[in-house]
Amino acid sequence: NKFEDDLSDDIQVNRIIPKKNIASRAQLIELLKSTFNQSKFENSEDVANYLVNCGIKRVVLIDEFQRFFLRRVNGFEILNELQKVIRISQDQVFWVVNLAEISANYLRKTTSIHEFFAWNIQLQALNQKQVRQLIMKRHLVSGFKLIYSDSIAPKTAKLSKMNSLEKQ
């Protein structure tokens, strides 16, 4: 998000956010049509040609890359289509994808996906202290008065008797 915010004033940024698993070429093309605001795409070659010939250098961010393959026979069809678009347009588009660690490990064992991308950056999980610091920093700038408690208060009899407005 920070990367996108920093770039959006200087360069065209498109973000692909699939809401569900993409299981067919038609679903992939519809997602790409809406992302690039183009209705004329018929196939992945049309998307790649548009990106190459539109005259705009851009960054494309793909969230939840694991939604573009299925763990089944022929489950990599959509992933291969997307890789084709990336490969053809790589001189005009800087592609950034994020992928869950478990999915990255699966693809590393079943395909050569890690060789497809020039840089693979593995982020480490945040510990409890780091999460707390991020939450507090966010709420300090938000204007809310958040009280962060490490323990969850048990429900009391008094609380359970209140209606939802009183609980708020």
PDB file of C-alpha atoms in Angstrom:
ATOM      1  CA  ASN A   1       0.000   0.000   0.000  1.00  0.00           C
ATOM      2  CA  LYS A   2       2.840   2.365   0.841  1.00  0.00           C
ATOM      3  CA  PHE A   3       4.566   1.470  -2.427  1.00  0.00           C
ATOM      4  CA  GLU A   4       1.359   2.222  -4.345  1.00  0.00           C
ATOM      5  CA  ASP A   5       0.800   5.536  -2.520  1.00  0.00           C
ATOM      6  CA  ASP A   6       4.363   6.692  -3.181  1.00  0.00           C
ATOM      7  CA  LEU A   7       4.157   5.897  -6.897  1.00  0.00           C
ATOM      8  CA  SER A   8       0.622   6.923  -7.804  1.00  0.00           C
ATOM      9  CA  ASP A   9       1.490  10.599  -8.405  1.00  0.00           C
ATOM     10  CA  ASP A  10       4.423   9.847 -10.692  1.00  0.00           C
ATOM     11  CA  ILE A  11       3.456   6.758 -12.672  1.00  0.00           C
ATOM     12  CA  GLN A  12       0.356   4.808 -13.702  1.00  0.00           C
ATOM     13  CA  VAL A  13      -0.387   2.162 -11.050  1.00  0.00           C
ATOM     14  CA  ASN A  14      -2.947  -0.590 -11.567  1.00  0.00           C
ATOM     15  CA  ARG A  15      -3.880  -3.009  -8.808  1.00  0.00           C
ATOM     16  CA  ILE A  16      -5.381  -6.419  -9.481  1.00  0.00           C
ATOM     17  CA  ILE A  17      -7.370  -7.639  -6.504  1.00  0.00           C
ATOM     18  CA  PRO A  18      -9.200 -10.903  -7.180  1.00  0.00           C
ATOM     19  CA  LYS A  19     -12.203 -11.375  -4.914  1.00  0.00           C
ATOM     20  CA  LYS A  20     -12.267 -15.148  -5.518  1.00  0.00           C
ATOM     21  CA  ASN A  21     -10.192 -17.853  -7.160  1.00  0.00           C
ATOM     22  CA  ILE A  22      -9.846 -17.358 -10.903  1.00  0.00           C
ATOM     23  CA  ALA A  23     -10.726 -20.731 -12.397  1.00  0.00           C
ATOM     24  CA  SER A  24     -11.224 -19.946 -16.096  1.00  0.00           C
ATOM     25  CA  ARG A  25      -9.738 -17.831 -18.866  1.00  0.00           C
ATOM     26  CA  ALA A  26     -13.028 -15.924 -19.101  1.00  0.00           C
ATOM     27  CA  GLN A  27     -12.801 -14.927 -15.416  1.00  0.00           C
ATOM     28  CA  LEU A  28      -9.190 -13.835 -15.900  1.00  0.00           C
ATOM     29  CA  ILE A  29     -10.055 -11.697 -18.924  1.00  0.00           C
ATOM     30  CA  GLU A  30     -12.987 -10.071 -17.088  1.00  0.00           C
ATOM     31  CA  LEU A  31     -10.715  -9.217 -14.166  1.00  0.00           C
ATOM     32  CA  LEU A  32      -8.112  -7.714 -16.515  1.00  0.00           C
ATOM     33  CA  LYS A  33     -10.795  -5.779 -18.431  1.00  0.00           C
ATOM     34  CA  SER A  34     -11.951  -4.116 -15.227  1.00  0.00           C
ATOM     35  CA  THR A  35      -8.392  -3.517 -13.961  1.00  0.00           C
ATOM     36  CA  PHE A  36      -7.255  -1.751 -17.139  1.00  0.00           C
ATOM     37  CA  ASN A  37     -10.680  -0.264 -17.951  1.00  0.00           C
ATOM     38  CA  GLN A  38     -10.755  -1.908 -21.382  1.00  0.00           C
ATOM     39  CA  SER A  39     -13.732  -3.738 -22.831  1.00  0.00           C
ATOM     40  CA  LYS A  40     -12.097  -5.032 -26.016  1.00  0.00           C
ATOM     41  CA  PHE A  41      -9.928  -7.799 -24.520  1.00  0.00           C
ATOM     42  CA  GLU A  42     -10.755 -11.237 -25.927  1.00  0.00           C
ATOM     43  CA  ASN A  43      -7.728 -13.181 -24.644  1.00  0.00           C
ATOM     44  CA  SER A  44      -4.421 -12.809 -22.814  1.00  0.00           C
ATOM     45  CA  GLU A  45      -2.606 -11.800 -26.019  1.00  0.00           C
ATOM     46  CA  ASP A  46      -4.963  -8.815 -26.365  1.00  0.00           C
ATOM     47  CA  VAL A  47      -4.103  -7.750 -22.809  1.00  0.00           C
ATOM     48  CA  ALA A  48      -0.367  -8.101 -23.434  1.00  0.00           C
ATOM     49  CA  ASN A  49      -0.575  -6.211 -26.739  1.00  0.00           C
ATOM     50  CA  TYR A  50      -2.509  -3.395 -25.069  1.00  0.00           C
ATOM     51  CA  LEU A  51       0.092  -3.076 -22.320  1.00  0.00           C
ATOM     52  CA  VAL A  52       2.942  -3.087 -24.849  1.00  0.00           C
ATOM     53  CA  ASN A  53       1.357  -0.664 -27.318  1.00  0.00           C
ATOM     54  CA  CYS A  54      -0.589   1.782 -25.115  1.00  0.00           C
ATOM     55  CA  GLY A  55       2.469   3.995 -24.651  1.00  0.00           C
ATOM     56  CA  ILE A  56       2.190   4.086 -20.859  1.00  0.00           C
ATOM     57  CA  LYS A  57       4.885   2.756 -18.560  1.00  0.00           C
ATOM     58  CA  ARG A  58       3.147   1.435 -15.475  1.00  0.00           C
ATOM     59  CA  VAL A  59       3.368  -0.627 -12.337  1.00  0.00           C
ATOM     60  CA  VAL A  60       0.866  -3.450 -11.878  1.00  0.00           C
ATOM     61  CA  LEU A  61       0.351  -4.821  -8.377  1.00  0.00           C
ATOM     62  CA  ILE A  62      -1.266  -8.244  -8.063  1.00  0.00           C
ATOM     63  CA  ASP A  63      -2.676  -9.126  -4.661  1.00  0.00           C
ATOM     64  CA  GLU A  64      -3.227 -12.727  -3.597  1.00  0.00           C
ATOM     65  CA  PHE A  65      -1.347 -14.330  -6.487  1.00  0.00           C
ATOM     66  CA  GLN A  66      -2.417 -17.712  -5.092  1.00  0.00           C
ATOM     67  CA  ARG A  67      -5.903 -17.051  -6.482  1.00  0.00           C
ATOM     68  CA  PHE A  68      -4.571 -17.559 -10.023  1.00  0.00           C
ATOM     69  CA  PHE A  69      -3.904 -21.285  -9.702  1.00  0.00           C
ATOM     70  CA  LEU A  70      -5.779 -24.257  -8.350  1.00  0.00           C
ATOM     71  CA  ARG A  71      -4.273 -27.287  -6.644  1.00  0.00           C
ATOM     72  CA  ARG A  72      -5.608 -29.845  -9.092  1.00  0.00           C
ATOM     73  CA  VAL A  73      -4.804 -31.395 -12.469  1.00  0.00           C
ATOM     74  CA  ASN A  74      -4.571 -28.589 -15.071  1.00  0.00           C
ATOM     75  CA  GLY A  75      -4.817 -26.098 -12.209  1.00  0.00           C
ATOM     76  CA  PHE A  76      -1.956 -23.980 -13.568  1.00  0.00           C
ATOM     77  CA  GLU A  77      -3.754 -22.933 -16.775  1.00  0.00           C
ATOM     78  CA  ILE A  78      -4.663 -19.451 -15.490  1.00  0.00           C
ATOM     79  CA  LEU A  79      -1.264 -18.953 -13.860  1.00  0.00           C
ATOM     80  CA  ASN A  80       0.360 -19.766 -17.219  1.00  0.00           C
ATOM     81  CA  GLU A  81      -1.906 -17.256 -19.006  1.00  0.00           C
ATOM     82  CA  LEU A  82      -1.000 -14.549 -16.526  1.00  0.00           C
ATOM     83  CA  GLN A  83       2.693 -15.398 -16.817  1.00  0.00           C
ATOM     84  CA  LYS A  84       2.380 -15.016 -20.591  1.00  0.00           C
ATOM     85  CA  VAL A  85       0.983 -11.490 -20.167  1.00  0.00           C
ATOM     86  CA  ILE A  86       3.766 -10.640 -17.716  1.00  0.00           C
ATOM     87  CA  ARG A  87       6.494 -12.045 -19.973  1.00  0.00           C
ATOM     88  CA  ILE A  88       5.290 -10.191 -23.100  1.00  0.00           C
ATOM     89  CA  SER A  89       4.785  -6.849 -21.334  1.00  0.00           C
ATOM     90  CA  GLN A  90       7.778  -6.885 -18.977  1.00  0.00           C
ATOM     91  CA  ASP A  91       9.578  -4.058 -20.817  1.00  0.00           C
ATOM     92  CA  GLN A  92       6.640  -1.665 -20.331  1.00  0.00           C
ATOM     93  CA  VAL A  93       5.249  -2.900 -17.026  1.00  0.00           C
ATOM     94  CA  PHE A  94       6.878  -3.422 -13.644  1.00  0.00           C
ATOM     95  CA  TRP A  95       4.940  -6.314 -12.149  1.00  0.00           C
ATOM     96  CA  VAL A  96       4.720  -6.780  -8.371  1.00  0.00           C
ATOM     97  CA  VAL A  97       2.883  -9.777  -6.943  1.00  0.00           C
ATOM     98  CA  ASN A  98       2.268 -10.921  -3.419  1.00  0.00           C
ATOM     99  CA  LEU A  99       1.815 -14.527  -2.535  1.00  0.00           C
ATOM    100  CA  ALA A 100       1.126 -16.351   0.718  1.00  0.00           C
ATOM    101  CA  GLU A 101       4.155 -18.242   2.034  1.00  0.00           C
ATOM    102  CA  ILE A 102       2.434 -21.636   1.920  1.00  0.00           C
ATOM    103  CA  SER A 103       1.435 -21.047  -1.706  1.00  0.00           C
ATOM    104  CA  ALA A 104       4.946 -19.897  -2.588  1.00  0.00           C
ATOM    105  CA  ASN A 105       6.350 -23.115  -1.119  1.00  0.00           C
ATOM    106  CA  TYR A 106       3.808 -25.158  -3.079  1.00  0.00           C
ATOM    107  CA  LEU A 107       4.678 -23.412  -6.350  1.00  0.00           C
ATOM    108  CA  ARG A 108       8.399 -23.738  -5.654  1.00  0.00           C
ATOM    109  CA  LYS A 109       7.937 -27.511  -5.387  1.00  0.00           C
ATOM    110  CA  THR A 110       5.549 -27.962  -8.319  1.00  0.00           C
ATOM    111  CA  THR A 111       6.695 -25.317 -10.812  1.00  0.00           C
ATOM    112  CA  SER A 112       9.700 -23.101 -11.424  1.00  0.00           C
ATOM    113  CA  ILE A 113       7.774 -19.941 -10.484  1.00  0.00           C
ATOM    114  CA  HIS A 114      10.665 -18.597  -8.382  1.00  0.00           C
ATOM    115  CA  GLU A 115      12.791 -18.527 -11.546  1.00  0.00           C
ATOM    116  CA  PHE A 116      10.137 -16.557 -13.425  1.00  0.00           C
ATOM    117  CA  PHE A 117      10.467 -13.441 -11.266  1.00  0.00           C
ATOM    118  CA  ALA A 118      13.734 -11.502 -11.070  1.00  0.00           C
ATOM    119  CA  TRP A 119      13.422 -10.771  -7.329  1.00  0.00           C
ATOM    120  CA  ASN A 120      11.774 -12.822  -4.660  1.00  0.00           C
ATOM    121  CA  ILE A 121      11.420 -11.078  -1.315  1.00  0.00           C
ATOM    122  CA  GLN A 122      10.285 -13.158   1.618  1.00  0.00           C
ATOM    123  CA  LEU A 123       8.791 -11.113   4.440  1.00  0.00           C
ATOM    124  CA  GLN A 124       8.979 -12.433   7.965  1.00  0.00           C
ATOM    125  CA  ALA A 125       6.012 -12.581  10.300  1.00  0.00           C
ATOM    126  CA  LEU A 126       5.650  -9.746  12.774  1.00  0.00           C
ATOM    127  CA  ASN A 127       5.985 -10.542  16.454  1.00  0.00           C
ATOM    128  CA  GLN A 128       3.431  -9.401  19.047  1.00  0.00           C
ATOM    129  CA  LYS A 129       5.443  -6.314  20.004  1.00  0.00           C
ATOM    130  CA  GLN A 130       5.737  -5.171  16.370  1.00  0.00           C
ATOM    131  CA  VAL A 131       2.006  -5.665  15.790  1.00  0.00           C
ATOM    132  CA  ARG A 132       1.221  -3.657  18.918  1.00  0.00           C
ATOM    133  CA  GLN A 133       3.561  -0.824  17.810  1.00  0.00           C
ATOM    134  CA  LEU A 134       1.960  -0.693  14.351  1.00  0.00           C
ATOM    135  CA  ILE A 135      -1.548  -0.603  15.795  1.00  0.00           C
ATOM    136  CA  MET A 136      -0.637   2.130  18.250  1.00  0.00           C
ATOM    137  CA  LYS A 137       1.140   4.188  15.589  1.00  0.00           C
ATOM    138  CA  ARG A 138      -1.886   3.913  13.290  1.00  0.00           C
ATOM    139  CA  HIS A 139      -4.308   4.982  15.982  1.00  0.00           C
ATOM    140  CA  LEU A 140      -2.145   7.839  17.225  1.00  0.00           C
ATOM    141  CA  VAL A 141      -2.495   9.485  13.807  1.00  0.00           C
ATOM    142  CA  SER A 142      -6.175   8.553  13.473  1.00  0.00           C
ATOM    143  CA  GLY A 143      -7.380  10.675  16.386  1.00  0.00           C
ATOM    144  CA  PHE A 144      -8.999   7.732  18.173  1.00  0.00           C
ATOM    145  CA  LYS A 145      -8.158   6.979  21.782  1.00  0.00           C
ATOM    146  CA  LEU A 146      -7.373   3.306  21.550  1.00  0.00           C
ATOM    147  CA  ILE A 147      -6.514   1.344  24.658  1.00  0.00           C
ATOM    148  CA  TYR A 148      -4.569  -1.784  23.767  1.00  0.00           C
ATOM    149  CA  SER A 149      -4.942  -4.648  26.200  1.00  0.00           C
ATOM    150  CA  ASP A 150      -2.913  -7.845  26.014  1.00  0.00           C
ATOM    151  CA  SER A 151      -5.634  -9.771  27.781  1.00  0.00           C
ATOM    152  CA  ILE A 152      -9.239 -10.125  26.792  1.00  0.00           C
ATOM    153  CA  ALA A 153     -11.656  -9.309  29.599  1.00  0.00           C
ATOM    154  CA  PRO A 154     -14.026 -12.159  30.363  1.00  0.00           C
ATOM    155  CA  LYS A 155     -17.719 -11.549  29.800  1.00  0.00           C
ATOM    156  CA  THR A 156     -19.419 -10.506  32.954  1.00  0.00           C
ATOM    157  CA  ALA A 157     -23.019 -11.133  33.884  1.00  0.00           C
ATOM    158  CA  LYS A 158     -23.646  -7.388  33.757  1.00  0.00           C
ATOM    159  CA  LEU A 159     -22.262  -7.156  30.216  1.00  0.00           C
ATOM    160  CA  SER A 160     -24.333 -10.065  28.964  1.00  0.00           C
ATOM    161  CA  LYS A 161     -27.533  -8.391  30.220  1.00  0.00           C
ATOM    162  CA  MET A 162     -26.885  -5.173  28.251  1.00  0.00           C
ATOM    163  CA  ASN A 163     -28.367  -4.546  24.843  1.00  0.00           C
ATOM    164  CA  SER A 164     -26.032  -3.833  21.927  1.00  0.00           C
ATOM    165  CA  LEU A 165     -26.270  -0.024  22.330  1.00  0.00           C
ATOM    166  CA  GLU A 166     -25.378  -0.230  26.018  1.00  0.00           C
ATOM    167  CA  LYS A 167     -22.437  -2.531  25.200  1.00  0.00           C
ATOM    168  CA  GLN A 168     -21.106   0.067  22.773  1.00  0.00           C
TER     169      GLN A 168
END
